[in-house]
Tab-separated table of C-alpha atoms in Angstrom:
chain	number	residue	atom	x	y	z
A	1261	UNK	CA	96.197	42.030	61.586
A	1262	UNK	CA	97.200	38.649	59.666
A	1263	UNK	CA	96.598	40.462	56.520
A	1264	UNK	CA	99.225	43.108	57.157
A	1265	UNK	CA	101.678	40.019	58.327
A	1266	UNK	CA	101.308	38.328	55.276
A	1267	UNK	CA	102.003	41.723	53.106
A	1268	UNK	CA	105.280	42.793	55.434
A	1269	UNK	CA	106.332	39.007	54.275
A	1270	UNK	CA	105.907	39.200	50.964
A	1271	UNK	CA	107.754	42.844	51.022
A	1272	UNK	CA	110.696	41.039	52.885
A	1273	UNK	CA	110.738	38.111	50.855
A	1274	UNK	CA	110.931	41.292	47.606
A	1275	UNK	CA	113.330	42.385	49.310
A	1276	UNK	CA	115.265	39.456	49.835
A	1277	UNK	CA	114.567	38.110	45.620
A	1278	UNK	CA	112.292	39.348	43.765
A	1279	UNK	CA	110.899	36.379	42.129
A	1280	UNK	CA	109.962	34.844	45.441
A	1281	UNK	CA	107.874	37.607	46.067
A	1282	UNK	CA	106.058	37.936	42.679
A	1283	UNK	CA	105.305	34.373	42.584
A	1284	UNK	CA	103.692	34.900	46.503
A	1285	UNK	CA	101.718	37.932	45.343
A	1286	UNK	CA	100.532	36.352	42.072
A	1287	UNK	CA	99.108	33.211	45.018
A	1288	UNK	CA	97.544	35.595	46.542
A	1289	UNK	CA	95.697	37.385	43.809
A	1290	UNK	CA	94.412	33.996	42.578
A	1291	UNK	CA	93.158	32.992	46.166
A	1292	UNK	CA	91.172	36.153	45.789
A	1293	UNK	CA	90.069	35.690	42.550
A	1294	UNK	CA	88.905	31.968	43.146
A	1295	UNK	CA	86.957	33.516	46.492
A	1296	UNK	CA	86.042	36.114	44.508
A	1297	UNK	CA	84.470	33.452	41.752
A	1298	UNK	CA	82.708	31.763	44.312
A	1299	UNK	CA	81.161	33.899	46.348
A	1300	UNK	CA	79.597	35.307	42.939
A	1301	UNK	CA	78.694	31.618	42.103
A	1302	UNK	CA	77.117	31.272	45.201
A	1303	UNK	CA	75.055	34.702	44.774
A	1304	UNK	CA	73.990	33.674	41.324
A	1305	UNK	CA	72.743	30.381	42.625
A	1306	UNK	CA	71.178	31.981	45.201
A	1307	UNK	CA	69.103	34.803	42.518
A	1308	UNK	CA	68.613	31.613	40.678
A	1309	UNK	CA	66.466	29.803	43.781
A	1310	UNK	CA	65.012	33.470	44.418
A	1311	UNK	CA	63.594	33.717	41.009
A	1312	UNK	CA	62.671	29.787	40.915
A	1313	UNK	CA	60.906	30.218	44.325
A	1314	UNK	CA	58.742	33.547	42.519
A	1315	UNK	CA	57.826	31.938	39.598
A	1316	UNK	CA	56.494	28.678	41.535
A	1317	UNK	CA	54.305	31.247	43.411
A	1318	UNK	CA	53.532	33.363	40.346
A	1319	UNK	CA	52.394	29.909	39.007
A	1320	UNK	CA	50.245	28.745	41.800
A	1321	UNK	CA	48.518	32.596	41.918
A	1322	UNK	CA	47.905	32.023	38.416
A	1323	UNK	CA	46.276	29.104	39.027
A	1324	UNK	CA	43.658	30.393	41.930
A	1325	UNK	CA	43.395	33.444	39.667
A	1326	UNK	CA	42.134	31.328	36.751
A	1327	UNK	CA	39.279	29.740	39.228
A	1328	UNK	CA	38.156	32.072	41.355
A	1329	UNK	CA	37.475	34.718	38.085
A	1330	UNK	CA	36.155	31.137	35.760
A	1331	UNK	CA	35.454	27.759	35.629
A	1332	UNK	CA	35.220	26.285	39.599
A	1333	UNK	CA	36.015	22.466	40.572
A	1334	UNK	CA	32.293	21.838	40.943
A	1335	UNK	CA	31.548	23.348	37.968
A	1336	UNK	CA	34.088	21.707	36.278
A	1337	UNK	CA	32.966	18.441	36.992
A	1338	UNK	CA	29.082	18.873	35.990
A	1339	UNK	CA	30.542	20.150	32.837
A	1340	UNK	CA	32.659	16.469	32.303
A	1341	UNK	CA	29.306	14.576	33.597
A	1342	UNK	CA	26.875	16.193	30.579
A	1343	UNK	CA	29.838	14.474	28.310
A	1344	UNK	CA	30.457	11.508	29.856
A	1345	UNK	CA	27.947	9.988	32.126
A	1346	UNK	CA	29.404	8.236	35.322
A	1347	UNK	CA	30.671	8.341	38.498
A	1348	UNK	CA	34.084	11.664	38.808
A	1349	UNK	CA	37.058	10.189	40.532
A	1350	UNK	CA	38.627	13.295	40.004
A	1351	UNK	CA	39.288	16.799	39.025
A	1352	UNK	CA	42.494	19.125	38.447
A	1353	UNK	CA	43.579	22.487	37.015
A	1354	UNK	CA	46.889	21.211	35.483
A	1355	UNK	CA	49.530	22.108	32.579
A	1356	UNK	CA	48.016	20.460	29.188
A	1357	UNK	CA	50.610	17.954	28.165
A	1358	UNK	CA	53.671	20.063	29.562
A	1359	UNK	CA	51.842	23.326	28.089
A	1360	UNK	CA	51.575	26.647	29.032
A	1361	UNK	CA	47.775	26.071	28.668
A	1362	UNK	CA	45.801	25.445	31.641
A	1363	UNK	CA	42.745	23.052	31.631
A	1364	UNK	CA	40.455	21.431	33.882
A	1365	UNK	CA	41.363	17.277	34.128
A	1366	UNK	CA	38.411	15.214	35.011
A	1367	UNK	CA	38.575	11.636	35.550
A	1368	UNK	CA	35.831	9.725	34.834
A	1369	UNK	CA	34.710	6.431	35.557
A	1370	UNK	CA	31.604	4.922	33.127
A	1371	UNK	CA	29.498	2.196	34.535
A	1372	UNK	CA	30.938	-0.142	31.709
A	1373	UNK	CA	34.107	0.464	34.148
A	1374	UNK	CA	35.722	2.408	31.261
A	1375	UNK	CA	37.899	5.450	32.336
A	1376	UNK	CA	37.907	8.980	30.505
A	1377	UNK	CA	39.964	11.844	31.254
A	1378	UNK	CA	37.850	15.330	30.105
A	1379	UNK	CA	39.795	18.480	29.575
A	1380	UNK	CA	37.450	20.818	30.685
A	1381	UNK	CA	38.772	24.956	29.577
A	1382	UNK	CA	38.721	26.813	33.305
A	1383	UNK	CA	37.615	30.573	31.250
A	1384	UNK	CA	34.119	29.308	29.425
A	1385	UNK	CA	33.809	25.256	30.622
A	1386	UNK	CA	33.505	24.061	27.396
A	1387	UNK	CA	34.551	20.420	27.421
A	1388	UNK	CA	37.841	20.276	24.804
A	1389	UNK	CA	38.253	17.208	24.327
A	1390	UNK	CA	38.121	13.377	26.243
A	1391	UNK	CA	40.027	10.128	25.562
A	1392	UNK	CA	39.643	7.220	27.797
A	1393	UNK	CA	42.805	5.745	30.101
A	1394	UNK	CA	43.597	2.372	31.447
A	1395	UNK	CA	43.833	2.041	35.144
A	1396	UNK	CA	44.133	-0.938	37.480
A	1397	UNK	CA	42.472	0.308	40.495
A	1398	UNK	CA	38.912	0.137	39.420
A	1399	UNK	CA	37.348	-2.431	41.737
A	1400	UNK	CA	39.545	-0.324	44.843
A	1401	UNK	CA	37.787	2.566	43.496
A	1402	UNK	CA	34.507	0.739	43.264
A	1403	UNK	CA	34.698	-0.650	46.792
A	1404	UNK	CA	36.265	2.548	48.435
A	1405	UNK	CA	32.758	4.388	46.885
A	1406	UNK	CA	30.325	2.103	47.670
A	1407	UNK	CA	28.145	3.174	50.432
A	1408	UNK	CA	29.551	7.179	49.741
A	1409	UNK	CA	26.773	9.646	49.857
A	1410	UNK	CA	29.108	12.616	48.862
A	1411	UNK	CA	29.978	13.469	45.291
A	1412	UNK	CA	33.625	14.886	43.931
A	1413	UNK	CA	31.353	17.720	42.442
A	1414	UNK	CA	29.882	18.301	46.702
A	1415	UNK	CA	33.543	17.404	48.177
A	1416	UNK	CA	34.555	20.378	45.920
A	1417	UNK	CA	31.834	22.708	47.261
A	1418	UNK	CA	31.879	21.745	50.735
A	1419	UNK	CA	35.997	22.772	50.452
A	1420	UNK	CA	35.258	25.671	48.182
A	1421	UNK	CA	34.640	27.003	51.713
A	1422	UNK	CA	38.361	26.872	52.664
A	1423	UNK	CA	39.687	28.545	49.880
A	1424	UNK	CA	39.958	28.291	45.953
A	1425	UNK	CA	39.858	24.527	45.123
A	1426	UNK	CA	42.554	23.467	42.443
A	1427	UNK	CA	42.316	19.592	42.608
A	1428	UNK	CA	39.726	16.942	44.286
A	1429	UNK	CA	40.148	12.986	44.098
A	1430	UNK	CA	39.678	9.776	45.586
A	1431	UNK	CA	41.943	8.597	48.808
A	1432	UNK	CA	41.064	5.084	48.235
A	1433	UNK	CA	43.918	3.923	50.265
A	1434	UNK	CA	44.257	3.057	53.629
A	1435	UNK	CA	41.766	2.385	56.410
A	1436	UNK	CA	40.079	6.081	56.308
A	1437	UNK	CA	38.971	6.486	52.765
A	1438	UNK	CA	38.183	9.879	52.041
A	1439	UNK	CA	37.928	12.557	49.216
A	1440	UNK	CA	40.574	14.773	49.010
A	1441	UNK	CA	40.825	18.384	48.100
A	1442	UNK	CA	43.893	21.057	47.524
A	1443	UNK	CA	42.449	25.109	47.865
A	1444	UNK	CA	44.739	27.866	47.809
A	1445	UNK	CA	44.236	30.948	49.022
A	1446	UNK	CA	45.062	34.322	47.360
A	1447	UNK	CA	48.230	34.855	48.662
A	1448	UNK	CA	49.837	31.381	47.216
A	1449	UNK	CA	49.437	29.299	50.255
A	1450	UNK	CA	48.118	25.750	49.745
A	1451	UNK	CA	46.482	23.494	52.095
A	1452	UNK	CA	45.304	20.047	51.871
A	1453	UNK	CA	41.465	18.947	53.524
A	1454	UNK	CA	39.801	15.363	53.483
A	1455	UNK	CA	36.267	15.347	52.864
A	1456	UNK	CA	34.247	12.680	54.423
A	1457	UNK	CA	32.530	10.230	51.892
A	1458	UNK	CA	29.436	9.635	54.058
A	1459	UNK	CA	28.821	13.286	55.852
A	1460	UNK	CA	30.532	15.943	53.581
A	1461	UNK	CA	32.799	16.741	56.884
A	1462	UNK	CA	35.699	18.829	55.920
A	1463	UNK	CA	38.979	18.502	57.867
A	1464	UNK	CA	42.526	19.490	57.406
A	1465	UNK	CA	44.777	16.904	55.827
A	1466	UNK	CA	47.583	17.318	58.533
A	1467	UNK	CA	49.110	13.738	57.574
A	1468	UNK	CA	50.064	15.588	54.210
A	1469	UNK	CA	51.360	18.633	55.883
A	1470	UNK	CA	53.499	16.781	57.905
């Protein structure tokens, strides 16, 4: 109904001069071209988050696809140990230096208190390289262990149960120190457990899914 208002107005106003009326009906085609514009905009952005949102779960399938048909957590970490003897703080399958190329990161803590990180490859376990790190939590680390009976390597297999582990570390923080572990299942879908350091108790992380 307003629509066929505003077109017997701009026929009166033609009707009336002419230049009145071409200036109101040239308006009116930009209004629709500028909605036009944006609502495309708005689709675009919208295919963008789409596609974003498929390749972020392309990514993490990739990931649990890599483990569950190679290299596991646990085995990831005895792998690291043979090279460098010590105590694992913690394991990852991450990007190599912003690369396409997946690897197995294993922190390492020697009894000289020296920190490596070992790139473990997640197809064959073949250690590819190690160079050591500086960190300033070594005596937290140290104190947050002592009196642990469970290994990173057994955190990892006791969550192995869960799902596909991707990650294991350290929660050194805070009053309920804990390993941590990150499985995923098939599908994409993540979830967070904590591991307890003295029975090898697995629990989800809700905390982090909050």
């Amino acid at each position: 109904m307003k629509r066929n208002i505003v077109i017997a107005a701009v026929t009166a106003a033609a009707l009336i001069g002419g230049g009145t009326a071409t200036a109101l009906a040239t308006t009116g085609d930009d209004q629709g071209s500028a909605r036009q514009a944006a609502n495309t905009k708005l689709s675009d952005d919208g295919s963008r988050d789409d596609q974003d949102d498929r390749d972020d779960r392309d990514d993490r399938d990739d990931d649990a696809a890599r483990v569950s048909s190679g290299v596991t957590a646990p085995e990831a970490i005895a792998s690291a140990l043979k090279h460098t003897s010590g105590t694992v703080v913690s394991a990852e399958l991450d990007d190599e230096d912003d690369s396409d190329k997946v690897v197995w990161n294993v922190d390492v803590l020697s009894g000289d208190n020296t920190w490596h990180s070992v790139s473990v490859d997640p197809s064959s376990g073949k250690v590819l390289g190690a160079q050591t790190d500086d960190e300033d939590d070594t005596a937290q680390v140290r104190a947050a262990l002592k009196g642990s009976s469970v290994t990173a390597e057994q955190a990892a297999k006791a969550a192995a149960g869960k799902g596909v582990v991707t990650s294991v570390g350290l929660d050194e923080d805070g009053k309920d120190k804990s390993w941590e572990a990150e499985t995923r299942t098939s599908g994409g879908a993540e979830q967070d457990w904590k591991i307890d350091l003295k029975s090898g108790k697995v629990t989800a992380d809700h905390d982090d899914q909050d």
